[in-house]
Amino acid sequence: VRRQRLRWNLHAPISATLAPNSADSLNALYSNNFLRSHLGRLLDRSNKRRRNMSLAIFSLQNLGNTDDMYGPGTSDVLLRHAADWVSGLIRVEDVAARLGPIEICAVFPDTEELDARQATDRIAGVLHRSEIPLGSGRNATTRIWTQSGIATTSPDDSVDSLIARARSNLS
């Protein structure tokens, strides 16, 4: 219990590192540039320590057509909700970042693929089951349809190869 309290006490200071120079356009997640830089450092550390690291990608499939269906800005509302859920469901030592227009990435340092798969399935399930209110003036809710893919590091990985492998595992 004490260890869990210590981890929860770290959430606020670590969340404070989400600054304009490291955040995505909505200030909801770390940016792609920050992710790639940080992921490079984590890969080096993981290889030196001979520890596994896993990376999960969540592709938000219905994000692209929500503005057409419900009005401008709806996709930003959905992305912000998804960002909040992903950030809230990962450990304090994990990193959530915006990888692409409809992709959120979670990096799980020192994590085997099976453990990352369990966390990824839990996050995808929460995103799928949650009714998201679409904002002021709209009496509509929707769910986020998610595909997820995972990759665990191998010694010859680069940032791009790890991300590509996770994308190729989207299902």
PDB file of C-alpha atoms in Angstrom:
ATOM      1  CA  VAL A   1       0.000   0.000   0.000  1.00  0.00           C
ATOM      2  CA  ARG A   2       2.832   2.378   0.848  1.00  0.00           C
ATOM      3  CA  ARG A   3       4.456   1.791  -2.532  1.00  0.00           C
ATOM      4  CA  GLN A   4       1.165   2.479  -4.310  1.00  0.00           C
ATOM      5  CA  ARG A   5       0.717   5.740  -2.368  1.00  0.00           C
ATOM      6  CA  LEU A   6       4.210   6.824  -3.369  1.00  0.00           C
ATOM      7  CA  ARG A   7       3.385   6.189  -7.021  1.00  0.00           C
ATOM      8  CA  TRP A   8       0.122   8.153  -6.799  1.00  0.00           C
ATOM      9  CA  ASN A   9       1.960  11.053  -5.149  1.00  0.00           C
ATOM     10  CA  LEU A  10       4.222  11.215  -8.208  1.00  0.00           C
ATOM     11  CA  HIS A  11       1.335  11.785 -10.647  1.00  0.00           C
ATOM     12  CA  ALA A  12       1.073  15.553 -10.090  1.00  0.00           C
ATOM     13  CA  PRO A  13       4.814  16.349 -10.438  1.00  0.00           C
ATOM     14  CA  ILE A  14       5.138  14.167 -13.520  1.00  0.00           C
ATOM     15  CA  SER A  15       1.966  15.621 -15.066  1.00  0.00           C
ATOM     16  CA  ALA A  16       3.522  19.068 -14.579  1.00  0.00           C
ATOM     17  CA  THR A  17       6.180  18.126 -17.140  1.00  0.00           C
ATOM     18  CA  LEU A  18       3.460  18.316 -19.794  1.00  0.00           C
ATOM     19  CA  ALA A  19       4.438  21.833 -20.835  1.00  0.00           C
ATOM     20  CA  PRO A  20       3.836  23.731 -24.097  1.00  0.00           C
ATOM     21  CA  ASN A  21       7.213  22.606 -25.469  1.00  0.00           C
ATOM     22  CA  SER A  22       6.456  18.915 -24.794  1.00  0.00           C
ATOM     23  CA  ALA A  23       2.681  18.755 -25.348  1.00  0.00           C
ATOM     24  CA  ASP A  24       0.568  17.989 -28.398  1.00  0.00           C
ATOM     25  CA  SER A  25      -1.685  20.601 -30.035  1.00  0.00           C
ATOM     26  CA  LEU A  26      -4.489  20.019 -27.489  1.00  0.00           C
ATOM     27  CA  ASN A  27      -2.128  20.034 -24.482  1.00  0.00           C
ATOM     28  CA  ALA A  28      -3.647  16.674 -23.567  1.00  0.00           C
ATOM     29  CA  LEU A  29      -0.689  14.351 -24.232  1.00  0.00           C
ATOM     30  CA  TYR A  30       3.018  14.507 -24.922  1.00  0.00           C
ATOM     31  CA  SER A  31       3.807  15.411 -28.531  1.00  0.00           C
ATOM     32  CA  ASN A  32       5.140  13.097 -31.210  1.00  0.00           C
ATOM     33  CA  ASN A  33       8.500  14.919 -31.130  1.00  0.00           C
ATOM     34  CA  PHE A  34       8.796  14.513 -27.372  1.00  0.00           C
ATOM     35  CA  LEU A  35       7.789  10.844 -27.651  1.00  0.00           C
ATOM     36  CA  ARG A  36      10.448  10.070 -30.269  1.00  0.00           C
ATOM     37  CA  SER A  37      13.163  11.810 -28.249  1.00  0.00           C
ATOM     38  CA  HIS A  38      12.151  10.146 -24.982  1.00  0.00           C
ATOM     39  CA  LEU A  39      11.650   6.767 -26.639  1.00  0.00           C
ATOM     40  CA  GLY A  40      15.196   6.919 -27.995  1.00  0.00           C
ATOM     41  CA  ARG A  41      16.537   7.405 -24.464  1.00  0.00           C
ATOM     42  CA  LEU A  42      14.328   4.593 -23.135  1.00  0.00           C
ATOM     43  CA  LEU A  43      15.491   2.225 -25.883  1.00  0.00           C
ATOM     44  CA  ASP A  44      19.136   2.899 -25.026  1.00  0.00           C
ATOM     45  CA  ARG A  45      18.474   2.344 -21.335  1.00  0.00           C
ATOM     46  CA  SER A  46      16.447  -0.781 -21.998  1.00  0.00           C
ATOM     47  CA  ASN A  47      19.225  -2.275 -24.144  1.00  0.00           C
ATOM     48  CA  LYS A  48      21.968  -1.420 -21.638  1.00  0.00           C
ATOM     49  CA  ARG A  49      20.019  -2.960 -18.770  1.00  0.00           C
ATOM     50  CA  ARG A  50      18.792  -5.874 -20.899  1.00  0.00           C
ATOM     51  CA  ARG A  51      15.223  -5.162 -19.886  1.00  0.00           C
ATOM     52  CA  ASN A  52      12.136  -5.353 -22.060  1.00  0.00           C
ATOM     53  CA  MET A  53      10.068  -2.342 -22.934  1.00  0.00           C
ATOM     54  CA  SER A  54       6.692  -2.461 -24.622  1.00  0.00           C
ATOM     55  CA  LEU A  55       4.911   0.100 -26.735  1.00  0.00           C
ATOM     56  CA  ALA A  56       1.170   0.141 -27.405  1.00  0.00           C
ATOM     57  CA  ILE A  57      -0.647   2.132 -30.053  1.00  0.00           C
ATOM     58  CA  PHE A  58      -4.333   2.972 -29.814  1.00  0.00           C
ATOM     59  CA  SER A  59      -5.822   3.920 -33.170  1.00  0.00           C
ATOM     60  CA  LEU A  60      -9.075   5.822 -32.599  1.00  0.00           C
ATOM     61  CA  GLN A  61     -10.982   4.636 -35.647  1.00  0.00           C
ATOM     62  CA  ASN A  62     -14.065   6.860 -35.490  1.00  0.00           C
ATOM     63  CA  LEU A  63     -12.180  10.058 -34.738  1.00  0.00           C
ATOM     64  CA  GLY A  64     -11.935  11.073 -38.384  1.00  0.00           C
ATOM     65  CA  ASN A  65     -15.656  11.227 -39.131  1.00  0.00           C
ATOM     66  CA  THR A  66     -17.051  12.679 -35.887  1.00  0.00           C
ATOM     67  CA  ASP A  67     -16.691  16.295 -37.037  1.00  0.00           C
ATOM     68  CA  ASP A  68     -18.818  15.472 -40.099  1.00  0.00           C
ATOM     69  CA  MET A  69     -21.437  13.662 -38.029  1.00  0.00           C
ATOM     70  CA  TYR A  70     -21.678  15.893 -34.948  1.00  0.00           C
ATOM     71  CA  GLY A  71     -20.094  19.215 -35.873  1.00  0.00           C
ATOM     72  CA  PRO A  72     -16.713  20.943 -35.747  1.00  0.00           C
ATOM     73  CA  GLY A  73     -14.533  20.273 -32.732  1.00  0.00           C
ATOM     74  CA  THR A  74     -16.115  16.947 -31.859  1.00  0.00           C
ATOM     75  CA  SER A  75     -12.986  14.992 -32.743  1.00  0.00           C
ATOM     76  CA  ASP A  76     -11.000  17.183 -30.331  1.00  0.00           C
ATOM     77  CA  VAL A  77     -13.511  16.374 -27.562  1.00  0.00           C
ATOM     78  CA  LEU A  78     -13.153  12.648 -28.239  1.00  0.00           C
ATOM     79  CA  LEU A  79      -9.361  12.855 -28.420  1.00  0.00           C
ATOM     80  CA  ARG A  80      -9.205  14.746 -25.127  1.00  0.00           C
ATOM     81  CA  HIS A  81     -11.415  12.117 -23.437  1.00  0.00           C
ATOM     82  CA  ALA A  82      -9.297   9.313 -24.857  1.00  0.00           C
ATOM     83  CA  ALA A  83      -6.132  11.091 -23.684  1.00  0.00           C
ATOM     84  CA  ASP A  84      -7.559  11.442 -20.178  1.00  0.00           C
ATOM     85  CA  TRP A  85      -8.490   7.761 -20.036  1.00  0.00           C
ATOM     86  CA  VAL A  86      -5.165   6.507 -21.369  1.00  0.00           C
ATOM     87  CA  SER A  87      -3.166   8.821 -19.082  1.00  0.00           C
ATOM     88  CA  GLY A  88      -5.272   7.832 -16.094  1.00  0.00           C
ATOM     89  CA  LEU A  89      -5.014   4.092 -16.689  1.00  0.00           C
ATOM     90  CA  ILE A  90      -1.251   3.789 -17.104  1.00  0.00           C
ATOM     91  CA  ARG A  91       1.357   3.665 -14.354  1.00  0.00           C
ATOM     92  CA  VAL A  92       3.210   6.792 -13.305  1.00  0.00           C
ATOM     93  CA  GLU A  93       6.420   5.557 -14.966  1.00  0.00           C
ATOM     94  CA  ASP A  94       4.652   4.977 -18.290  1.00  0.00           C
ATOM     95  CA  VAL A  95       4.297   7.670 -20.949  1.00  0.00           C
ATOM     96  CA  ALA A  96       1.235   8.529 -23.048  1.00  0.00           C
ATOM     97  CA  ALA A  97       1.786  10.578 -26.204  1.00  0.00           C
ATOM     98  CA  ARG A  98       0.065  11.595 -29.395  1.00  0.00           C
ATOM     99  CA  LEU A  99       1.622   9.622 -32.217  1.00  0.00           C
ATOM    100  CA  GLY A 100      -0.547  10.696 -35.147  1.00  0.00           C
ATOM    101  CA  PRO A 101      -3.849  12.418 -35.923  1.00  0.00           C
ATOM    102  CA  ILE A 102      -5.863   9.440 -34.649  1.00  0.00           C
ATOM    103  CA  GLU A 103      -3.190   7.584 -32.671  1.00  0.00           C
ATOM    104  CA  ILE A 104      -2.237   7.596 -29.008  1.00  0.00           C
ATOM    105  CA  CYS A 105       0.845   5.734 -27.882  1.00  0.00           C
ATOM    106  CA  ALA A 106       1.638   4.311 -24.445  1.00  0.00           C
ATOM    107  CA  VAL A 107       5.198   3.340 -23.559  1.00  0.00           C
ATOM    108  CA  PHE A 108       5.634   0.735 -20.820  1.00  0.00           C
ATOM    109  CA  PRO A 109       9.259   0.650 -19.575  1.00  0.00           C
ATOM    110  CA  ASP A 110      10.497  -2.585 -17.958  1.00  0.00           C
ATOM    111  CA  THR A 111       7.367  -4.410 -19.083  1.00  0.00           C
ATOM    112  CA  GLU A 112       6.949  -7.770 -20.751  1.00  0.00           C
ATOM    113  CA  GLU A 113       4.572  -8.082 -23.687  1.00  0.00           C
ATOM    114  CA  LEU A 114       1.956 -10.089 -21.753  1.00  0.00           C
ATOM    115  CA  ASP A 115       1.707  -7.410 -19.048  1.00  0.00           C
ATOM    116  CA  ALA A 116       1.532  -4.665 -21.673  1.00  0.00           C
ATOM    117  CA  ARG A 117      -1.175  -6.635 -23.515  1.00  0.00           C
ATOM    118  CA  GLN A 118      -3.269  -6.822 -20.349  1.00  0.00           C
ATOM    119  CA  ALA A 119      -2.943  -3.071 -19.771  1.00  0.00           C
ATOM    120  CA  THR A 120      -3.692  -2.343 -23.432  1.00  0.00           C
ATOM    121  CA  ASP A 121      -6.788  -4.556 -23.456  1.00  0.00           C
ATOM    122  CA  ARG A 122      -8.055  -2.878 -20.281  1.00  0.00           C
ATOM    123  CA  ILE A 123      -7.554   0.612 -21.764  1.00  0.00           C
ATOM    124  CA  ALA A 124      -9.177  -0.328 -25.095  1.00  0.00           C
ATOM    125  CA  GLY A 125     -12.123  -1.848 -23.194  1.00  0.00           C
ATOM    126  CA  VAL A 126     -12.646   1.304 -21.138  1.00  0.00           C
ATOM    127  CA  LEU A 127     -12.474   3.486 -24.262  1.00  0.00           C
ATOM    128  CA  HIS A 128     -14.973   1.273 -26.054  1.00  0.00           C
ATOM    129  CA  ARG A 129     -17.453   1.058 -23.161  1.00  0.00           C
ATOM    130  CA  SER A 130     -17.382   4.730 -22.129  1.00  0.00           C
ATOM    131  CA  GLU A 131     -20.151   7.012 -23.353  1.00  0.00           C
ATOM    132  CA  ILE A 132     -18.426  10.289 -24.243  1.00  0.00           C
ATOM    133  CA  PRO A 133     -20.531  13.474 -24.112  1.00  0.00           C
ATOM    134  CA  LEU A 134     -19.858  15.491 -27.238  1.00  0.00           C
ATOM    135  CA  GLY A 135     -19.771  18.935 -25.676  1.00  0.00           C
ATOM    136  CA  SER A 136     -21.938  21.919 -24.883  1.00  0.00           C
ATOM    137  CA  GLY A 137     -25.141  22.315 -26.828  1.00  0.00           C
ATOM    138  CA  ARG A 138     -25.086  18.738 -28.104  1.00  0.00           C
ATOM    139  CA  ASN A 139     -27.341  16.099 -26.581  1.00  0.00           C
ATOM    140  CA  ALA A 140     -25.308  13.306 -28.049  1.00  0.00           C
ATOM    141  CA  THR A 141     -22.813  10.798 -26.786  1.00  0.00           C
ATOM    142  CA  THR A 142     -20.621   8.338 -28.600  1.00  0.00           C
ATOM    143  CA  ARG A 143     -18.065   5.672 -27.914  1.00  0.00           C
ATOM    144  CA  ILE A 144     -14.497   5.505 -29.158  1.00  0.00           C
ATOM    145  CA  TRP A 145     -13.816   2.599 -31.515  1.00  0.00           C
ATOM    146  CA  THR A 146     -10.252   1.531 -30.934  1.00  0.00           C
ATOM    147  CA  GLN A 147      -7.750  -0.756 -32.561  1.00  0.00           C
ATOM    148  CA  SER A 148      -4.630  -1.506 -30.548  1.00  0.00           C
ATOM    149  CA  GLY A 149      -1.233  -2.941 -31.356  1.00  0.00           C
ATOM    150  CA  ILE A 150       1.752  -3.829 -29.201  1.00  0.00           C
ATOM    151  CA  ALA A 151       5.457  -4.305 -29.803  1.00  0.00           C
ATOM    152  CA  THR A 152       8.149  -5.307 -27.331  1.00  0.00           C
ATOM    153  CA  THR A 153      11.717  -4.189 -27.874  1.00  0.00           C
ATOM    154  CA  SER A 154      14.380  -6.293 -29.466  1.00  0.00           C
ATOM    155  CA  PRO A 155      18.121  -5.458 -29.307  1.00  0.00           C
ATOM    156  CA  ASP A 156      18.276  -4.092 -32.862  1.00  0.00           C
ATOM    157  CA  ASP A 157      15.237  -1.799 -32.549  1.00  0.00           C
ATOM    158  CA  SER A 158      15.176   1.847 -33.444  1.00  0.00           C
ATOM    159  CA  VAL A 159      12.378   4.235 -32.520  1.00  0.00           C
ATOM    160  CA  ASP A 160      10.905   3.928 -36.022  1.00  0.00           C
ATOM    161  CA  SER A 161      11.115   0.121 -36.171  1.00  0.00           C
ATOM    162  CA  LEU A 162       9.421  -0.280 -32.779  1.00  0.00           C
ATOM    163  CA  ILE A 163       6.585   2.070 -33.752  1.00  0.00           C
ATOM    164  CA  ALA A 164       6.213   0.374 -37.169  1.00  0.00           C
ATOM    165  CA  ARG A 165       5.994  -3.057 -35.550  1.00  0.00           C
ATOM    166  CA  ALA A 166       3.318  -1.873 -33.109  1.00  0.00           C
ATOM    167  CA  ARG A 167       1.357  -0.339 -36.010  1.00  0.00           C
ATOM    168  CA  SER A 168       1.613  -3.575 -37.986  1.00  0.00           C
ATOM    169  CA  ASN A 169       0.073  -5.399 -34.999  1.00  0.00           C
ATOM    170  CA  LEU A 170      -3.041  -3.187 -34.896  1.00  0.00           C
ATOM    171  CA  SER A 171      -6.175  -5.265 -34.578  1.00  0.00           C
TER     172      SER A 171
END
